[in-house]
CSV table of C-alpha atoms in Angstrom, one decimal:
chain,number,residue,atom,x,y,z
R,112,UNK,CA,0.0,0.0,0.0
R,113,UNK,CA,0.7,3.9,-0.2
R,114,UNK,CA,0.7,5.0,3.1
R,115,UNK,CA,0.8,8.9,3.7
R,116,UNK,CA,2.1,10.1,7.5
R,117,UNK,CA,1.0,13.2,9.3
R,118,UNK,CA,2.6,14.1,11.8
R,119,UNK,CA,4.3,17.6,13.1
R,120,UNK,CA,6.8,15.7,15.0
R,121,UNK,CA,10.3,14.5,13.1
R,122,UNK,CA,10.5,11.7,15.5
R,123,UNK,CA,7.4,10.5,15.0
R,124,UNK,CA,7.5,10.6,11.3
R,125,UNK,CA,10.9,8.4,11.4
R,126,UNK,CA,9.8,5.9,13.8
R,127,UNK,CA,6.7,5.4,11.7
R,128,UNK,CA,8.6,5.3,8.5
R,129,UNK,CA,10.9,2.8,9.6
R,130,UNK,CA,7.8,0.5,10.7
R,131,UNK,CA,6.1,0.7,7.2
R,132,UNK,CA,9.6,0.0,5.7
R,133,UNK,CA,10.1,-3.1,7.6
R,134,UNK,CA,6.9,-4.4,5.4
R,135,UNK,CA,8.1,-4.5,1.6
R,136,UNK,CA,4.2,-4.7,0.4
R,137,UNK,CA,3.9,-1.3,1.6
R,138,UNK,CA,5.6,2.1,0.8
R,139,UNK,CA,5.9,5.9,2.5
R,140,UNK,CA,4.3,7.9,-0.7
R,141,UNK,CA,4.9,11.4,1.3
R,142,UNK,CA,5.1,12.9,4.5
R,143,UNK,CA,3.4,16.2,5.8
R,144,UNK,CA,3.7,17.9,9.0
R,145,UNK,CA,0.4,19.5,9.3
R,146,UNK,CA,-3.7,18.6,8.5
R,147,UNK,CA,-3.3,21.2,5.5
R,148,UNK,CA,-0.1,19.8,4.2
R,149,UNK,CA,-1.9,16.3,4.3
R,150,UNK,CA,-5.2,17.5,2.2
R,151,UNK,CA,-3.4,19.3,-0.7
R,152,UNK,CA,-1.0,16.4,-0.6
R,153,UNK,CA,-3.7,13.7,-0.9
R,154,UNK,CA,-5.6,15.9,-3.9
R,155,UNK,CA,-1.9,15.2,-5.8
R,156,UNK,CA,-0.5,12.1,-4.7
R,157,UNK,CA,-3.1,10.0,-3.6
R,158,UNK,CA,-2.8,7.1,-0.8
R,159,UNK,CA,-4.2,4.2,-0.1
R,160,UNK,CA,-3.8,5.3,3.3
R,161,UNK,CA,-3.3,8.1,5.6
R,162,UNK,CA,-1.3,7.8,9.3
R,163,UNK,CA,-3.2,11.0,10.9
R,164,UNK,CA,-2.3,12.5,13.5
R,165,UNK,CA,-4.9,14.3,15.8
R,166,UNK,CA,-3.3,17.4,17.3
R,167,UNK,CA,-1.1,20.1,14.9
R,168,UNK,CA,-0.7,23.1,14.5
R,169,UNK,CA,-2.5,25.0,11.1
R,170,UNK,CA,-5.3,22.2,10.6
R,171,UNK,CA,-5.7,19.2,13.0
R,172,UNK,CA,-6.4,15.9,12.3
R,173,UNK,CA,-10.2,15.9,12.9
R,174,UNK,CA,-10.2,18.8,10.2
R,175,UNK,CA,-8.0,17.2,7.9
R,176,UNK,CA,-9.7,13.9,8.0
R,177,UNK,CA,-13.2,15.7,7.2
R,178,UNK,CA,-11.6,17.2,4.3
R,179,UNK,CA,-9.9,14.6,2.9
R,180,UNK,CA,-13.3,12.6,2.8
R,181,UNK,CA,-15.2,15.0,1.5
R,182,UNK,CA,-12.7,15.8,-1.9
R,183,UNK,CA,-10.5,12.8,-2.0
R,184,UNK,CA,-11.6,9.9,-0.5
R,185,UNK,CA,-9.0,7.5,0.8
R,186,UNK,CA,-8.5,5.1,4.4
R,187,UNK,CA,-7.4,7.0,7.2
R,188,UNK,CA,-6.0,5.3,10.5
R,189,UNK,CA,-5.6,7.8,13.6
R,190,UNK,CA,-2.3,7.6,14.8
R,191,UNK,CA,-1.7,9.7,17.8
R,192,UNK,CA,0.5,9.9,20.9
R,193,UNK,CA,-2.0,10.0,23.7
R,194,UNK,CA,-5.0,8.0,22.7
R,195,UNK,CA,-6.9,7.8,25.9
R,196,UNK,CA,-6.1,11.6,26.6
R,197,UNK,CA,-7.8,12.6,22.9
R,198,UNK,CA,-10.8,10.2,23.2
R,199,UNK,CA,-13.1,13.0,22.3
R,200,UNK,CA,-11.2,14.1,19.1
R,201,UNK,CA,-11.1,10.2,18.3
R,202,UNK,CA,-14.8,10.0,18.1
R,203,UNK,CA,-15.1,13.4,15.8
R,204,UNK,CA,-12.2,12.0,13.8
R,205,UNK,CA,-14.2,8.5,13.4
R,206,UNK,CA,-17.3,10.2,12.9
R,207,UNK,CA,-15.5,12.1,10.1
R,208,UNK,CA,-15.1,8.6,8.3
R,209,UNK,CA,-11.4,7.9,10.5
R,210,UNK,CA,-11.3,3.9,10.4
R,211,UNK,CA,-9.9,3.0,13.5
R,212,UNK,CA,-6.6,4.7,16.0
R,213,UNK,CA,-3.7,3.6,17.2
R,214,UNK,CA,-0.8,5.1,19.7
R,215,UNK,CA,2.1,6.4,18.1
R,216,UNK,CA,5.0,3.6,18.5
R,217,UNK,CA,8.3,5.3,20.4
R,218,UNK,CA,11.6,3.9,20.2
R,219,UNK,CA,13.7,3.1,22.9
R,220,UNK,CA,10.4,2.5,25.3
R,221,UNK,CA,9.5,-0.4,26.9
R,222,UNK,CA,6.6,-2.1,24.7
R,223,UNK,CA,7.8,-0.1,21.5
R,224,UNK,CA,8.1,-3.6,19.4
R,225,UNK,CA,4.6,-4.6,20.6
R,226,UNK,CA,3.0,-1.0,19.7
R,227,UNK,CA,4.8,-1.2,16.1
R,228,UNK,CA,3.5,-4.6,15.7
R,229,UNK,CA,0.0,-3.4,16.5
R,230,UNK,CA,0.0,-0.3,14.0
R,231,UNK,CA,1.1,-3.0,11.5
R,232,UNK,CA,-1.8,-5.1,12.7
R,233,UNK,CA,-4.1,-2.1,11.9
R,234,UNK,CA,-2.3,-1.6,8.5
R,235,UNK,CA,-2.9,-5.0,7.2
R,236,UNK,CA,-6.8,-5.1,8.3
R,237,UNK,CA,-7.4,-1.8,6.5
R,238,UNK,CA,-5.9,-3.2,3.9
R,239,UNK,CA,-7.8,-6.5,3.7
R,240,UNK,CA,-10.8,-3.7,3.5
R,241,UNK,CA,-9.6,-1.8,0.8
R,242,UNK,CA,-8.8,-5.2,-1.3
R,243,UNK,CA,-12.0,-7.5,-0.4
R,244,UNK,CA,-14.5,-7.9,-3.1
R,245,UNK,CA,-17.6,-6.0,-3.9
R,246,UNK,CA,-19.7,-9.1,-5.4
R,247,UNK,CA,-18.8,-11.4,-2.3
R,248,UNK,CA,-21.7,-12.7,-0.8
R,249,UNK,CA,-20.1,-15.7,1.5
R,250,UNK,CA,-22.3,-15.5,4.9
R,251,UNK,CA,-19.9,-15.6,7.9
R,252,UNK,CA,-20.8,-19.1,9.8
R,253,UNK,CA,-23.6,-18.5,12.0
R,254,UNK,CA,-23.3,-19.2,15.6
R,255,UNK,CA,-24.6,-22.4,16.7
R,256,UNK,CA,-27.6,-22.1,19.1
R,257,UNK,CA,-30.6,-24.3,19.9
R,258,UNK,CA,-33.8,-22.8,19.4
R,259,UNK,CA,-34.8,-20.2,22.2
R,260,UNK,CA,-36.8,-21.5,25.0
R,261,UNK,CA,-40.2,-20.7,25.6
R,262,UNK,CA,-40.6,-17.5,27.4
R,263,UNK,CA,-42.7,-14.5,27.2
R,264,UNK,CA,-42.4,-12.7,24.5
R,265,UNK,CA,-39.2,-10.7,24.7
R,266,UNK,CA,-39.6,-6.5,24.5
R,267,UNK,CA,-39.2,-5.1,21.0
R,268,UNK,CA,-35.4,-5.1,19.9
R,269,UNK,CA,-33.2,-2.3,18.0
R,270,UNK,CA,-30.0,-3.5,16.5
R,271,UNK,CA,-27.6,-1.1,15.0
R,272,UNK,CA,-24.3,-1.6,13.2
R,273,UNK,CA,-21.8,1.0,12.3
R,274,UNK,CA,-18.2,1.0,11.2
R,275,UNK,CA,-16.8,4.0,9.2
R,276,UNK,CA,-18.6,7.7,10.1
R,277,UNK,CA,-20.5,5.7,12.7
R,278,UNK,CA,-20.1,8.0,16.2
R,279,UNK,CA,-21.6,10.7,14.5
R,280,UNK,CA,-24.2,8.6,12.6
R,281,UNK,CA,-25.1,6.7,16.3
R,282,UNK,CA,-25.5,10.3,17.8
R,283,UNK,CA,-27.9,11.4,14.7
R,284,UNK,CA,-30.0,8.2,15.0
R,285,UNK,CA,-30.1,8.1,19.2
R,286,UNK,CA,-30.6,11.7,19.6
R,287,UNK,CA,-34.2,10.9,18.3
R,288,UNK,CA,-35.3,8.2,20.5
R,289,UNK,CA,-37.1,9.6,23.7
R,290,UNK,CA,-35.8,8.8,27.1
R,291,UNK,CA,-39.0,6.1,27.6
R,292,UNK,CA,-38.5,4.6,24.3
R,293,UNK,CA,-40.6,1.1,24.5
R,294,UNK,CA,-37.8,-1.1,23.0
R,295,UNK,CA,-34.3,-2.5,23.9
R,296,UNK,CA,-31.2,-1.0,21.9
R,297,UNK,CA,-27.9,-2.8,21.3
R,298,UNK,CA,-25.6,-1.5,19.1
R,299,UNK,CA,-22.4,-3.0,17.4
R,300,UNK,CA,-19.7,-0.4,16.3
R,301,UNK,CA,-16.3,-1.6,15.0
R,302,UNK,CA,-13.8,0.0,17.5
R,303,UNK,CA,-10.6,-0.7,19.5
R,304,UNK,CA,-11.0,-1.9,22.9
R,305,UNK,CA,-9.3,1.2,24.2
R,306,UNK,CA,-12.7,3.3,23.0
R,307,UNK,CA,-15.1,1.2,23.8
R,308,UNK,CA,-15.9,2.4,27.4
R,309,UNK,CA,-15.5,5.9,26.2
R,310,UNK,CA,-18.0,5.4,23.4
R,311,UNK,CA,-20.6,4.7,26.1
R,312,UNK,CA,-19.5,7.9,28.1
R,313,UNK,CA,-19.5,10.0,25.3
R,314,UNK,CA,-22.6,8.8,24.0
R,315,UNK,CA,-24.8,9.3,27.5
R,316,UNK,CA,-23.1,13.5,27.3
R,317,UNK,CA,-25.6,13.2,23.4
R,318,UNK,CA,-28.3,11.4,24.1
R,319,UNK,CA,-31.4,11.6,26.5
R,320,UNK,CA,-31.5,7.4,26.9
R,321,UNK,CA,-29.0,5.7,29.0
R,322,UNK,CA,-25.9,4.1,27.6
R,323,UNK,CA,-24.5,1.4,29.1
R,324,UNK,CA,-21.5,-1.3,28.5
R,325,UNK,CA,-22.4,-4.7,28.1
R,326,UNK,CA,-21.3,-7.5,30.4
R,327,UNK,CA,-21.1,-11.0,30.0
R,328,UNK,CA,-24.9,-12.6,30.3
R,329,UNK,CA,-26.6,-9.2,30.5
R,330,UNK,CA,-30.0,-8.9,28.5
R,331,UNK,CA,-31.3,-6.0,26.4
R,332,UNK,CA,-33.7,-4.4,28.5
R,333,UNK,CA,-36.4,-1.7,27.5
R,334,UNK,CA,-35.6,1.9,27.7
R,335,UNK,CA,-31.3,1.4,27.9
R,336,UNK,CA,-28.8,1.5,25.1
R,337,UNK,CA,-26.1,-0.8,25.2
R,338,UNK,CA,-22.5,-0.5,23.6
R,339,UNK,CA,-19.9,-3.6,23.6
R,340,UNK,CA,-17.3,-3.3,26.1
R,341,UNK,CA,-14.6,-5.1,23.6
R,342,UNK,CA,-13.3,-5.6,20.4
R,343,UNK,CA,-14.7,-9.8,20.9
R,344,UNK,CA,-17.5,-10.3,18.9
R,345,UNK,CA,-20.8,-10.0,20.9
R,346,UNK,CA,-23.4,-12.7,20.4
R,347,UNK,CA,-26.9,-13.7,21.7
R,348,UNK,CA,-27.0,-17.2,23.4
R,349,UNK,CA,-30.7,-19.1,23.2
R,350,UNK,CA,-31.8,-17.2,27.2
R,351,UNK,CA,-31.6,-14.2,25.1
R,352,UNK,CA,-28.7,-13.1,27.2
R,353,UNK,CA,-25.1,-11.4,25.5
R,354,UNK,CA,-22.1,-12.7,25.4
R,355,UNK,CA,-18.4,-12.3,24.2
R,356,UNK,CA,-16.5,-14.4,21.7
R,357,UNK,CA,-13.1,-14.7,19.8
R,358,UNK,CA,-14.9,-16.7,17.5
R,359,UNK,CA,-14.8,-16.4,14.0
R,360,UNK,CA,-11.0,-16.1,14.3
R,361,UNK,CA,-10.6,-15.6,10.7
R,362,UNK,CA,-13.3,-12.4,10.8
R,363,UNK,CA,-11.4,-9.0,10.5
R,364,UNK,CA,-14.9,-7.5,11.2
R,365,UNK,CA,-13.8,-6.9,15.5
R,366,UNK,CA,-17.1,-6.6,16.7
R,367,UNK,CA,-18.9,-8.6,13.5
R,368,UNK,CA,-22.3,-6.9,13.0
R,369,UNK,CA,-22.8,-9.8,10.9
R,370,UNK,CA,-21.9,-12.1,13.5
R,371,UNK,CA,-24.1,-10.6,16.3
R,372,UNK,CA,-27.2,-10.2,14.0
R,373,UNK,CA,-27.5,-13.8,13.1
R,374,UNK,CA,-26.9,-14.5,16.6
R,375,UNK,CA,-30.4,-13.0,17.6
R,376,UNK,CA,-32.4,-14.3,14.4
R,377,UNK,CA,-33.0,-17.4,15.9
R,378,UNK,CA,-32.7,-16.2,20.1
R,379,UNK,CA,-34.9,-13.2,20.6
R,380,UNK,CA,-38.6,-13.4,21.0
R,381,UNK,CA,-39.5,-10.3,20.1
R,382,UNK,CA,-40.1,-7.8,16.9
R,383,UNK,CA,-36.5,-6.8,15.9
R,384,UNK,CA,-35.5,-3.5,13.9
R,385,UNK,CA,-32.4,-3.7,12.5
R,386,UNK,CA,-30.4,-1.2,11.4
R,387,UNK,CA,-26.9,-0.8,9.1
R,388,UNK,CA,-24.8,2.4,9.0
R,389,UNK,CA,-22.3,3.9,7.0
R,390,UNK,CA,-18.9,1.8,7.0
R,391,UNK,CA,-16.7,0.2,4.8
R,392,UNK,CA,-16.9,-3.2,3.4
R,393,UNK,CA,-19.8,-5.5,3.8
R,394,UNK,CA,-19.7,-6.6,7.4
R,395,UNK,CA,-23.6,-6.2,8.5
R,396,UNK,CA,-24.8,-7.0,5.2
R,397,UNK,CA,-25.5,-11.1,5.3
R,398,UNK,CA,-27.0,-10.5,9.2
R,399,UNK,CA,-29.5,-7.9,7.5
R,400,UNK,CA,-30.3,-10.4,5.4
R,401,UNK,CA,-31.0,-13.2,7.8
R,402,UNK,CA,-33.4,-10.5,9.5
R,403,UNK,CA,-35.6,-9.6,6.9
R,404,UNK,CA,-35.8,-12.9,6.0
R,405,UNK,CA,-37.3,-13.9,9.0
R,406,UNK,CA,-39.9,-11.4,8.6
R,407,UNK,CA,-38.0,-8.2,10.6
R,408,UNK,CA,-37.9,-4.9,9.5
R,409,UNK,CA,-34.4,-3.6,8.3
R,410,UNK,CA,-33.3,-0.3,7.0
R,411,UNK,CA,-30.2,0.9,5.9
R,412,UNK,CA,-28.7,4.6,5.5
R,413,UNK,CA,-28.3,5.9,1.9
R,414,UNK,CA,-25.1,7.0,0.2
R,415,UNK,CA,-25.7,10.5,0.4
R,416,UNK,CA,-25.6,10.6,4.1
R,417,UNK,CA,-23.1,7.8,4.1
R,418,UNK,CA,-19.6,8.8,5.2
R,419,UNK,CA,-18.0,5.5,3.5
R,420,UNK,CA,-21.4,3.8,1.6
R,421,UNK,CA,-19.9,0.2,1.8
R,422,UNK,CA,-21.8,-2.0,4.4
R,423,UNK,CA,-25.2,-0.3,3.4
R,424,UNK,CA,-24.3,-0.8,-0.2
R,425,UNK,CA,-23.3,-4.5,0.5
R,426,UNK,CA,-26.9,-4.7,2.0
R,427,UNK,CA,-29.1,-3.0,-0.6
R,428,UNK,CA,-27.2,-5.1,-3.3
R,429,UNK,CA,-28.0,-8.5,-1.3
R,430,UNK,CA,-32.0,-6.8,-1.4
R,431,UNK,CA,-31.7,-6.8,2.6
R,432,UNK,CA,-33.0,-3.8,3.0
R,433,UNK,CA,-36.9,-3.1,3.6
R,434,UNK,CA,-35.9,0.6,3.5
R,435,UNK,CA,-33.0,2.8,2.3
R,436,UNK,CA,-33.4,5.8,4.4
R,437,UNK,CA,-30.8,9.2,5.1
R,438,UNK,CA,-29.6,9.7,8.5
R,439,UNK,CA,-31.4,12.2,9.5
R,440,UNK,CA,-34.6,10.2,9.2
R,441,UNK,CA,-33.8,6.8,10.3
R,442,UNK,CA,-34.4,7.4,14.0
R,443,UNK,CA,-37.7,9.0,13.6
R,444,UNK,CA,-38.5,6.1,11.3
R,445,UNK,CA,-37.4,3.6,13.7
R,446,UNK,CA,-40.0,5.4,16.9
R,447,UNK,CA,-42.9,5.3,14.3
R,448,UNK,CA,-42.1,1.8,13.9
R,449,UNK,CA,-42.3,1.2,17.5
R,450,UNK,CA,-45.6,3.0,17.6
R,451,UNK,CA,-47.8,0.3,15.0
């Protein structure tokens, strides 16, 4: 891959130069010290993917990243030196259509090797998203579970999956849905682990419903959101209860939205909603499927709207989709639902 780095500091640049070189598949195509550097650069030479850093003088990287989306398209990885300290900017940058963030390696540190080796990690995923097919439609093995016992019938159930642009999507979708809103919500967003707790935090300072991490066994319960508290793929045993897996290992997808909506096809009572938000890829796209079929209502948002149209595209060319909807509208959509 071209990889772009965008950094103000000389230090960092090197040390993240010298980790992309140790790959020969992948190549520094330029280097710019600032968010406005990085946008003119990109509209001349462009990369497969951008190393952006969040805090610089003349533009930052929330800036920059917004930018770039919006006249040159291309991946963007967040690279920065204090990720816990800049979780806000992180979810701006993600909403912006940011993929995922890393911390900026450092030589001569304790843990250096295993930092560079997890920015390479990063790399290679957003590369496999870049390089996967469009026409693929292999469904991701479905968890195994028996048929769910007989119970009352479970509350009404919204499922929402997001990947690229998704923070900023959640917030337009959530912001919508009143404080006593008569249905469970469980939403899968592909993050790092590092964010996950934030996301939560930063979504309850938006939103008038509660937001709340998921532990293992918890159930969706009426009137709370509830937000993954890893990077494990969440899935719906038969009690209707959540739970964390590593499994599919071979799934890139960290949380799978198609893993956790075929989980609940077959283990939740109730009327499901699902929902599929801007993102790269196709991840989302099969589960949406497995929903409709089953007689749920799905709904995906449209490529105008759509910060990266991938996994919403993925869905509307699989014909998952009851309705193709622009952010804006989706969470009103979902409350009139609710309402028949």
């Amino acid at each position: 891959m071209k990889i772009g780095i965008v950094n103000d500091s000389v230090m960092a640049v090197e040390v993240l130069r010298r980790i992309i070189v140790t790959c020969p598949e992948h190549q520094v195509a330029w280097c710019a010290a600032n968010g406005a550097e990085a946008v003119a650069l990109c509209h001349q030479t462009p990369p497969d993917l951008v190393l952006m850093d969040l805090l610089m003088p003349v533009m930052d990287g929330v800036e920059a990243t917004r930018r770039i989306m919006k006249t040159t398209p291309c991946a963007i990885l967040i690279v920065t030196a204090s990720v816990t300290g800049n979780s806000s900017l992180v979810y701006e940058a993600m909403g912006a259509g940011a993929l995922d963030v890393v911390a900026t390696p450092v030589l001569g540190l304790s843990g250096a090797g295993t930092a560079a080796n997890e920015l390479l990690r990063k790399i290679d995923i957003i590369g496999k998203l870049i390089g996967c097919s469009p026409k693929s439609t292999r469904r991701p093995k479905p968890h195994q579970e028996s048929k769910p016992p007989n119970r009352p019938q479970d509350p009404p159930l919204i499922v929402i999956g997001a990947s690229t642009g998704g923070p900023q999507a959640l917030t337009t979708v959530l912001t919508k849905f009143p404080a006593n809103l008569p249905a469970a919500v469980v939403i899968v967003q592909h993050m790092d682990k590092k964010f996950t707790h934030g996301l939560a935090t930063w979504l309850n300072h938006q939103v008038t419903m509660p937001v709340k991490i998921i532990h293992e066994k918890d159930r969706p319960k009426k009137g709370i959101i509830l937000v993954p508290s890893t990077e494990y793929h969440l899935i719906m045993t038969n009690s209707g209860s959540l739970i964390y897996s590593q499994e599919p290992v071979d799934n890139f997808y960290h949380p799978s939205v198609d893993v956790f909506f075929q989980s609940i096809v077959k283990n939740w009572t109730g009327k499901i909603i699902g929902i599929l938000l801007t993102g790269m890829g196709r991840d989302g796209a099969t589960g949406l499927l497995s929903l409709k079929e089953e007689g749920h209502h799905t709904i995906a948002q449209d490529e105008a709207t759509s910060v990266v149209y991938g996994m919403p595209k993925a869905a509307m060319q699989l014909n998952a989709t009851k309705e193709i909807l622009p952010i804006h509208e989706i969470g009103e959509r979902i409350v009139a639902l609710l309402g028949r």
